[in-house]
CSV table of C-alpha atoms in Angstrom, one decimal:
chain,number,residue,atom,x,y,z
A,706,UNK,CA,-13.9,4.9,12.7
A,707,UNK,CA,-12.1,2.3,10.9
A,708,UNK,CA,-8.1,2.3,12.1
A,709,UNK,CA,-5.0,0.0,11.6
A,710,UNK,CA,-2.0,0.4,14.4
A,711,UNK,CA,1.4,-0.8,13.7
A,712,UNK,CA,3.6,-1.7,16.6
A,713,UNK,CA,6.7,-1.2,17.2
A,714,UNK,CA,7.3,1.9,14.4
A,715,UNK,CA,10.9,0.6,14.5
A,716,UNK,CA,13.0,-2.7,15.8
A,717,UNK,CA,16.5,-4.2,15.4
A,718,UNK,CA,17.7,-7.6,15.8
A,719,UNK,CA,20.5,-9.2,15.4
A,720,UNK,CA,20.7,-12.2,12.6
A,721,UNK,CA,19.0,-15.1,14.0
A,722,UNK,CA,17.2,-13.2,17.0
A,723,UNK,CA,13.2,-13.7,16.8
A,724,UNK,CA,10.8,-11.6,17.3
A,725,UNK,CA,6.9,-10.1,16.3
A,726,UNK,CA,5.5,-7.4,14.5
A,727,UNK,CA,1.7,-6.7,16.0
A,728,UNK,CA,-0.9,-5.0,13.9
A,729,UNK,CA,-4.3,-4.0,16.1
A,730,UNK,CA,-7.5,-3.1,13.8
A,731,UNK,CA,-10.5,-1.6,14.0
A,732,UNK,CA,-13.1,-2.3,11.3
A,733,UNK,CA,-16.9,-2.9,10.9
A,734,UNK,CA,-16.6,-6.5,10.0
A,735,UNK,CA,-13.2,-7.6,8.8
A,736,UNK,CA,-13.0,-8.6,5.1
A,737,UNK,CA,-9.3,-9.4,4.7
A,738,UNK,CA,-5.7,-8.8,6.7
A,739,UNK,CA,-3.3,-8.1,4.0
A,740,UNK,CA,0.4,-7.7,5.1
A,741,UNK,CA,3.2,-6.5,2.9
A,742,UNK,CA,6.5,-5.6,2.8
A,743,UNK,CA,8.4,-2.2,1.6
A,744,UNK,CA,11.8,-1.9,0.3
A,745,UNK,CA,13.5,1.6,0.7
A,746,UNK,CA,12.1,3.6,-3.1
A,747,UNK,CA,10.5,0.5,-4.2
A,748,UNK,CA,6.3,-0.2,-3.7
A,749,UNK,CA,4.9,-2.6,-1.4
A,750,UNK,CA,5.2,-6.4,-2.6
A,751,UNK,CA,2.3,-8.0,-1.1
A,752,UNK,CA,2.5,-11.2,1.5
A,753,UNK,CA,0.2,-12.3,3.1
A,754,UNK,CA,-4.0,-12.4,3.2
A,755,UNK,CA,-5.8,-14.0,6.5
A,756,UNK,CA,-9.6,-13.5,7.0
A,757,UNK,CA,-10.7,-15.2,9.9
A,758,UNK,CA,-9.4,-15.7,13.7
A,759,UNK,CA,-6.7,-18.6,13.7
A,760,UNK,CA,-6.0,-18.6,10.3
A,761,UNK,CA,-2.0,-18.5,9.6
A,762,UNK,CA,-0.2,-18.4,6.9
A,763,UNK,CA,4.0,-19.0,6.1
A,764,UNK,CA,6.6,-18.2,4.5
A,765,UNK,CA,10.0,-18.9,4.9
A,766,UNK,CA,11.1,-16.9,8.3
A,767,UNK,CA,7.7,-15.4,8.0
A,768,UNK,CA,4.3,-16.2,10.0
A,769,UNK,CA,1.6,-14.7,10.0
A,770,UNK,CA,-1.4,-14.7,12.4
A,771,UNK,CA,-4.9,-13.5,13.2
A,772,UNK,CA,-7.1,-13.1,16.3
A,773,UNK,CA,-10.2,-10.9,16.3
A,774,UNK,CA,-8.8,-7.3,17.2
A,775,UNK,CA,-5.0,-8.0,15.8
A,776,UNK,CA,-2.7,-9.8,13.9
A,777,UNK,CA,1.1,-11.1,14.6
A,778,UNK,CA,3.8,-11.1,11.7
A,779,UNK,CA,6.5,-13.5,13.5
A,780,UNK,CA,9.6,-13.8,12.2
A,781,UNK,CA,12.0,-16.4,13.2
A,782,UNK,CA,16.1,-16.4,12.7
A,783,UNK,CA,15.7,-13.4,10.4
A,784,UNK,CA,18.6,-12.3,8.2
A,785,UNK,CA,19.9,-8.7,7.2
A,786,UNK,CA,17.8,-9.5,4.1
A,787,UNK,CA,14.7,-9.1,5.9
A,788,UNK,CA,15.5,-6.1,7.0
A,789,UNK,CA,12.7,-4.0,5.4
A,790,UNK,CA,9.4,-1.8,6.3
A,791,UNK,CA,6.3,-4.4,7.1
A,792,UNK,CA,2.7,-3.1,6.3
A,793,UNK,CA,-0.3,-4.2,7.4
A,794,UNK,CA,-3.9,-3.0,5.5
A,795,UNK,CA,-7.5,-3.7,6.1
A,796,UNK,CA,-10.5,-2.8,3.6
A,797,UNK,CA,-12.0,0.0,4.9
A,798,UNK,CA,-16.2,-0.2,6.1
A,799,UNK,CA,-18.8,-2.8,5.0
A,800,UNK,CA,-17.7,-2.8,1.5
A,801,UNK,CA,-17.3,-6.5,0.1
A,802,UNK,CA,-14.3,-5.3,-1.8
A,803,UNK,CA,-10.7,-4.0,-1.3
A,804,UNK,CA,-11.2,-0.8,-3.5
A,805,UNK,CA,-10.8,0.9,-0.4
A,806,UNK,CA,-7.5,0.0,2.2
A,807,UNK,CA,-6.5,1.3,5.2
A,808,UNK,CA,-2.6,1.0,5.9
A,809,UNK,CA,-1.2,1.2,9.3
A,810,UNK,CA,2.2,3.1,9.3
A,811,UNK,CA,4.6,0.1,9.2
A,812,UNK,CA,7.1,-1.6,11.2
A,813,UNK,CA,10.9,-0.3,10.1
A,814,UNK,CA,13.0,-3.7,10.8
A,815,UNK,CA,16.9,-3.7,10.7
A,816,UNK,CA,18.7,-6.6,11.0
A,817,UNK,CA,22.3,-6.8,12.2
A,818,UNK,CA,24.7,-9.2,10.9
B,1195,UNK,CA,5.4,-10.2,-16.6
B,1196,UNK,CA,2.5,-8.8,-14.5
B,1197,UNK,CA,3.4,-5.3,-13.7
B,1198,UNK,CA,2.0,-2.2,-12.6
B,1199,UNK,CA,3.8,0.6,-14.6
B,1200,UNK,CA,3.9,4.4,-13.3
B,1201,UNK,CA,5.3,7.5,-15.3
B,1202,UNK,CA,7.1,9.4,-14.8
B,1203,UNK,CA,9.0,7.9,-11.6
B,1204,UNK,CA,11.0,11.2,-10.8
B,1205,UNK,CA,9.7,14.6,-11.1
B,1206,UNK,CA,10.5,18.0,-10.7
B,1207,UNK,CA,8.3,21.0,-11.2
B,1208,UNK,CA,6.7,23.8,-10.2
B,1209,UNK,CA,3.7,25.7,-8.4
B,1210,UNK,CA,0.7,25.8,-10.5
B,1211,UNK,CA,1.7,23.8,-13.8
B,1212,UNK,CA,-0.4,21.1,-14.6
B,1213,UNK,CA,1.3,17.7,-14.4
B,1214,UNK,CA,-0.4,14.0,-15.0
B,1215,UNK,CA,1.1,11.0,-13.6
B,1216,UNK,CA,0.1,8.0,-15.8
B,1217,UNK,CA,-0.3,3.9,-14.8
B,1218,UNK,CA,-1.2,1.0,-16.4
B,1219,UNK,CA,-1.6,-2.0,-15.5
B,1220,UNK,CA,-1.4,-5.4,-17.6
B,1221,UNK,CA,-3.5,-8.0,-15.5
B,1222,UNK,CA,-6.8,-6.9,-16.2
B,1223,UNK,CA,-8.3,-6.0,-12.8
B,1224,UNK,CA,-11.0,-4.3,-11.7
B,1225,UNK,CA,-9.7,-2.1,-9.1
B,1226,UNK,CA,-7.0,0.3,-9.5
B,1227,UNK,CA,-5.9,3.1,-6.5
B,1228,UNK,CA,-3.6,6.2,-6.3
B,1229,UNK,CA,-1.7,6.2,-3.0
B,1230,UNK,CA,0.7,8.9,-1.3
B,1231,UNK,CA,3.5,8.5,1.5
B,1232,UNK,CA,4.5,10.6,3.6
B,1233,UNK,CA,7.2,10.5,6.6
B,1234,UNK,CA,5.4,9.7,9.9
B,1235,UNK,CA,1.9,9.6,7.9
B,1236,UNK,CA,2.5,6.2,6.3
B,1237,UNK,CA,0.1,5.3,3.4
B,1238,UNK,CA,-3.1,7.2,2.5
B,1239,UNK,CA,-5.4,6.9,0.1
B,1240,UNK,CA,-6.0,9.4,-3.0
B,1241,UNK,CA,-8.7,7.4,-4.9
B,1242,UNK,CA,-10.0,4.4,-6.4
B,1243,UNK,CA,-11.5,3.0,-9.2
B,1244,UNK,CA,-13.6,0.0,-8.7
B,1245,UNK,CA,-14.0,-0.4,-12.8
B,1246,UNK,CA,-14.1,1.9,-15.9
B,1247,UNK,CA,-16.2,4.9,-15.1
B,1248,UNK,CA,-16.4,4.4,-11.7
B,1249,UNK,CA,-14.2,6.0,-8.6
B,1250,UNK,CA,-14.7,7.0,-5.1
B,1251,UNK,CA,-12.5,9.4,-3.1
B,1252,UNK,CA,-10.5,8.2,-0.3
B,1253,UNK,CA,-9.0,9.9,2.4
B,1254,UNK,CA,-7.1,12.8,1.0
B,1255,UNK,CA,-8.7,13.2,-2.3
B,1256,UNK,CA,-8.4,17.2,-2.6
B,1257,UNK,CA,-6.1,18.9,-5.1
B,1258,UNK,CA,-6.4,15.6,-7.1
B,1259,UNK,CA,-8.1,14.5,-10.1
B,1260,UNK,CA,-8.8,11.2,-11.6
B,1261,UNK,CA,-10.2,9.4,-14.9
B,1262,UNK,CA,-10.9,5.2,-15.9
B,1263,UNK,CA,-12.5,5.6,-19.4
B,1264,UNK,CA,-9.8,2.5,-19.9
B,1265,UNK,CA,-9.7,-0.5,-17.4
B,1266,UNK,CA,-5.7,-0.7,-17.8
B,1267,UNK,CA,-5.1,2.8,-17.6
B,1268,UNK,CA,-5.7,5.0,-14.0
B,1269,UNK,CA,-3.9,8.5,-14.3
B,1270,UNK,CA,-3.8,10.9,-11.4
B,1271,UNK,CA,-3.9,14.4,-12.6
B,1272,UNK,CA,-2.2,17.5,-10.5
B,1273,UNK,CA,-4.5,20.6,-11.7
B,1274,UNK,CA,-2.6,23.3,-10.2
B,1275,UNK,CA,-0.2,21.4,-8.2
B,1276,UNK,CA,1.0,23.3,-4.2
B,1277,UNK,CA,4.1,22.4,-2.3
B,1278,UNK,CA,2.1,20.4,-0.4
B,1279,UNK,CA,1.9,17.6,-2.6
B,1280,UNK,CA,5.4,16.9,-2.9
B,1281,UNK,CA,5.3,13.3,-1.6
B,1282,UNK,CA,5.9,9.8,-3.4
B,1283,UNK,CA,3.0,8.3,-5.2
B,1284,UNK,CA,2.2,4.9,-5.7
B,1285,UNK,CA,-0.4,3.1,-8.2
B,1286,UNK,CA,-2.1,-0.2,-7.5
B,1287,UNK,CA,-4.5,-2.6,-8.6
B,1288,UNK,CA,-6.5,-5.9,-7.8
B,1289,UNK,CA,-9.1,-8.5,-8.8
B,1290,UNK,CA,-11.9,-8.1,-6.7
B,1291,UNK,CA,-11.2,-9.5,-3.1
B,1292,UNK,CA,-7.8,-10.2,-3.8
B,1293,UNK,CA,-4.5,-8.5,-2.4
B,1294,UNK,CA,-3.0,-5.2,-4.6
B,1295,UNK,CA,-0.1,-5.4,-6.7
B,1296,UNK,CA,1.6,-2.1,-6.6
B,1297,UNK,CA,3.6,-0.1,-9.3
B,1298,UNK,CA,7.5,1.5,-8.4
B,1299,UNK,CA,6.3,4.9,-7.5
B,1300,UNK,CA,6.8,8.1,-8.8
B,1301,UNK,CA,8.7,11.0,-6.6
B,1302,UNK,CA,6.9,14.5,-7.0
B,1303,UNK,CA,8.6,17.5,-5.7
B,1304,UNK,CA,6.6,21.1,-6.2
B,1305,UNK,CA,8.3,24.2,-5.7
């Protein structure tokens, strides 16, 4: 069965402290990582896409990574303005499309002034 | 502007009174979705529409209805809406292979 895992559900840091966001999936034949973010009442706003193993992709504080079974959002010297819920989503089975997505839960990240 | 426009975004009604929650999009994509989130269930999947005429179910497709007889236009109709469908709703839609661009949400409560 086709699953997306979010770790940690929640994680503070203080401004400027680094850290990782890990998203472990399990998919027939991965077509696609997409990663976005979630502002409290507002829809996801989309980031990133990765689709094979040691792709990356930046953005500002941002990183994001991809092995075969997971993928790491890194952020580095984030600030309170990050502070937001981070998604990760995979197309579901063999389909060659993304009509069909598969969210983990999300990572809740505060950051502290 | 690209957008992905839901209506109403707040509502408040009752058990068993039809409701339809309308979006449209203005980017002329293929695929559209209907999403719901729930505290400590994160997003799921309603159903999708992969072009005009054609959708699929996803993951918790029952006590929902959809229709595409217009590719900008994806509503999600509520037949005889249950308690158990208060939850926020989201609307999306892509080009084919490419990310989805999602609308504000509309909040549902049933009583």
């Amino acid at each position: 069965e086709d699953q997306v895992t979010q770790s940690p559900e929640a994680l503070r840091l203080q401004e400027g402290e680094s850290s990782s966001l890990n998203c472990s999936y399990t998919v027939s034949g991965l077509r696609g990582l997409f990663w976005y973010r979630q502002d409290p009442g507002k829809g996801p706003e989309f980031l990133f896409t990765l689709y094979s193993a040691g792709e990356e992709k930046e953005k500002e504080r941002l990183k994001a990574t991809l092995t075969k079974k997971e993928s790491f959002l890194h952020i580095t010297a984030p600030k309170p303005e990050d502070s937001a819920t981070y998604l990760c989503a995979v197309p579901a089975g063999s389909s060659s499309n993304t009509g069909k997505l598969i969210f983990g839960q999300g990572t809740t990240l505060q950051v502290k002034p | 502007e690209a957008q992905v426009t839901q209506n109403p975004r707040y509502l408040i009604t009752v058990t068993g009174k039809k409701l339809t929650v309308t979006c449209s999009q203005n980017m002329n994509h293929e695929y559209m979705s209907w999403y719901r989130q729930d505290p400590g269930l994160g997003l799921r999947q309603i159903y999708y529409s992969m072009n005009v005429e054609v959708t699929d179910k996803g993951d918790v497709p029952e006590g929902y209805k959809v229709s595409r007889k217009e590719k900008r236009n994806f509503p999600l109709i509520l037949e005889s809406p249950s308690p158990n469908q208060t939850s926020l709703y989201f609307c999306a839609s892509s080009a084919k292979g490419k990310p989805q661009h999602f609308g504000d949400g509309t909040r549902l409560s049933i009583l």
